[in-house]
Amino acid sequence: MRVLALDYGSARCGCALSDPTGVLATPIEPVLRPATRRGLARLRELAVERGVERVVVGLPLSLSGQDSAQTAETRAFAGALERELRVPVELYDERFTTRLAERTGGEASEDSRAAAHLLEDWLAAELAKASSAHADPRSPEPAA
């Protein structure tokens, strides 16, 4: 499943895309002013062009896990994006992704590198969920 991750900021939105197998996360060009009509249209184009099946938006929680000043704006953006796209939009904890992006460096924008870290975390969590579902101890063991 191809997933688009977004590190939302009102001026610039970092973007990262997974490969079709949902294993690799690659930073791509950020979208400027993503909450505007033009920005939302660009994100819609990007989702269609790349065959995106889900969008994950980083949720900026405080270090204690509580809502921050930016959280309400990000929730509103995710809602607008979900109305604009024909794919599910999910919020996901983005704590520490910007710090990781600062440390890793690279040619992509820092915002898009942060989105790639967000996407890597989300993909790993999805893989862990799938693995634990297959390892349910209540399910009968296969006959040998």
mmCIF file of C-alpha atoms in Angstrom, residues 46-135:
data_model
loop_
_atom_site.group_PDB
_atom_site.id
_atom_site.type_symbol
_atom_site.label_atom_id
_atom_site.label_comp_id
_atom_site.label_asym_id
_atom_site.label_seq_id
_atom_site.Cartn_x
_atom_site.Cartn_y
_atom_site.Cartn_z
ATOM 1 C CA LEU A 46 0.215 14.354 -5.561
ATOM 2 C CA ALA A 47 -2.032 11.660 -4.075
ATOM 3 C CA VAL A 48 -3.558 10.859 -7.473
ATOM 4 C CA GLU A 49 -0.247 10.983 -9.398
ATOM 5 C CA ARG A 50 1.476 8.653 -6.939
ATOM 6 C CA GLY A 51 -1.429 6.248 -6.364
ATOM 7 C CA VAL A 52 -1.650 7.012 -2.644
ATOM 8 C CA GLU A 53 -4.028 4.780 -0.672
ATOM 9 C CA ARG A 54 -3.632 6.458 2.729
ATOM 10 C CA VAL A 55 -2.325 9.744 4.104
ATOM 11 C CA VAL A 56 -0.673 10.008 7.518
ATOM 12 C CA VAL A 57 -0.460 13.491 9.016
ATOM 13 C CA GLY A 58 1.968 14.088 11.865
ATOM 14 C CA LEU A 59 0.191 15.154 15.059
ATOM 15 C CA PRO A 60 2.310 17.618 17.068
ATOM 16 C CA LEU A 61 1.752 16.548 20.659
ATOM 17 C CA SER A 62 3.684 17.994 23.577
ATOM 18 C CA LEU A 63 6.439 15.899 25.154
ATOM 19 C CA SER A 64 3.928 14.747 27.788
ATOM 20 C CA GLY A 65 1.598 13.502 25.041
ATOM 21 C CA GLN A 66 -0.931 16.312 25.473
ATOM 22 C CA ASP A 67 -2.278 18.599 22.774
ATOM 23 C CA SER A 68 -0.024 21.528 21.931
ATOM 24 C CA ALA A 69 -0.845 24.920 20.456
ATOM 25 C CA GLN A 70 -0.242 23.488 16.961
ATOM 26 C CA THR A 71 -2.418 20.392 17.516
ATOM 27 C CA ALA A 72 -5.807 22.048 16.842
ATOM 28 C CA GLU A 73 -4.550 23.609 13.601
ATOM 29 C CA THR A 74 -3.157 20.262 12.464
ATOM 30 C CA ARG A 75 -6.414 18.457 13.276
ATOM 31 C CA ALA A 76 -8.335 21.066 11.244
ATOM 32 C CA PHE A 77 -5.908 20.646 8.329
ATOM 33 C CA ALA A 78 -6.279 16.845 8.425
ATOM 34 C CA GLY A 79 -10.069 17.231 8.369
ATOM 35 C CA ALA A 80 -9.921 19.567 5.357
ATOM 36 C CA LEU A 81 -7.532 17.183 3.619
ATOM 37 C CA GLU A 82 -9.806 14.209 4.231
ATOM 38 C CA ARG A 83 -12.707 16.104 2.640
ATOM 39 C CA GLU A 84 -10.433 16.927 -0.343
ATOM 40 C CA LEU A 85 -9.071 13.410 -0.935
ATOM 41 C CA ARG A 86 -10.732 10.089 -1.615
ATOM 42 C CA VAL A 87 -8.414 8.144 0.694
ATOM 43 C CA PRO A 88 -8.293 7.762 4.475
ATOM 44 C CA VAL A 89 -6.381 10.439 6.389
ATOM 45 C CA GLU A 90 -4.912 9.405 9.729
ATOM 46 C CA LEU A 91 -3.194 11.422 12.456
ATOM 47 C CA TYR A 92 -0.020 9.944 13.965
ATOM 48 C CA ASP A 93 2.244 11.139 16.792
ATOM 49 C CA GLU A 94 5.173 13.059 15.305
ATOM 50 C CA ARG A 95 7.188 13.771 18.440
ATOM 51 C CA PHE A 96 10.963 13.860 17.781
ATOM 52 C CA THR A 97 10.696 13.597 13.973
ATOM 53 C CA THR A 98 12.080 17.110 13.456
ATOM 54 C CA ARG A 99 15.012 16.362 15.767
ATOM 55 C CA LEU A 100 15.735 13.170 13.836
ATOM 56 C CA ALA A 101 15.564 15.094 10.561
ATOM 57 C CA GLU A 102 18.037 17.672 11.898
ATOM 58 C CA ARG A 103 20.485 14.914 12.832
ATOM 59 C CA THR A 104 20.277 12.847 9.664
ATOM 60 C CA GLY A 105 20.799 15.625 7.131
ATOM 61 C CA GLY A 106 20.507 14.998 3.426
ATOM 62 C CA GLU A 107 19.517 16.789 0.264
ATOM 63 C CA ALA A 108 15.746 16.757 0.893
ATOM 64 C CA SER A 109 14.167 19.568 2.892
ATOM 65 C CA GLU A 110 14.213 19.143 6.659
ATOM 66 C CA ASP A 111 10.386 19.126 6.666
ATOM 67 C CA SER A 112 10.272 16.262 4.174
ATOM 68 C CA ARG A 113 12.978 14.353 6.068
ATOM 69 C CA ALA A 114 10.812 14.732 9.195
ATOM 70 C CA ALA A 115 7.845 13.369 7.194
ATOM 71 C CA ALA A 116 10.014 10.399 6.150
ATOM 72 C CA HIS A 117 10.838 9.647 9.806
ATOM 73 C CA LEU A 118 7.140 9.909 10.639
ATOM 74 C CA LEU A 119 6.329 7.499 7.826
ATOM 75 C CA GLU A 120 9.032 5.032 8.897
ATOM 76 C CA ASP A 121 7.562 4.998 12.428
ATOM 77 C CA TRP A 122 4.028 4.548 11.105
ATOM 78 C CA LEU A 123 5.048 1.732 8.744
ATOM 79 C CA ALA A 124 6.891 -0.058 11.568
ATOM 80 C CA ALA A 125 3.835 0.247 13.837
ATOM 81 C CA GLU A 126 1.582 -1.139 11.098
ATOM 82 C CA LEU A 127 3.968 -4.053 10.547
ATOM 83 C CA ALA A 128 4.018 -4.761 14.293
ATOM 84 C CA LYS A 129 0.194 -4.730 14.386
ATOM 85 C CA ALA A 130 0.026 -7.150 11.462
ATOM 86 C CA SER A 131 2.627 -9.447 13.040
ATOM 87 C CA SER A 132 0.845 -9.548 16.399
ATOM 88 C CA ALA A 133 -2.472 -10.278 14.680
ATOM 89 C CA HIS A 134 -0.884 -13.315 13.012
ATOM 90 C CA ALA A 135 0.670 -14.461 16.291
#
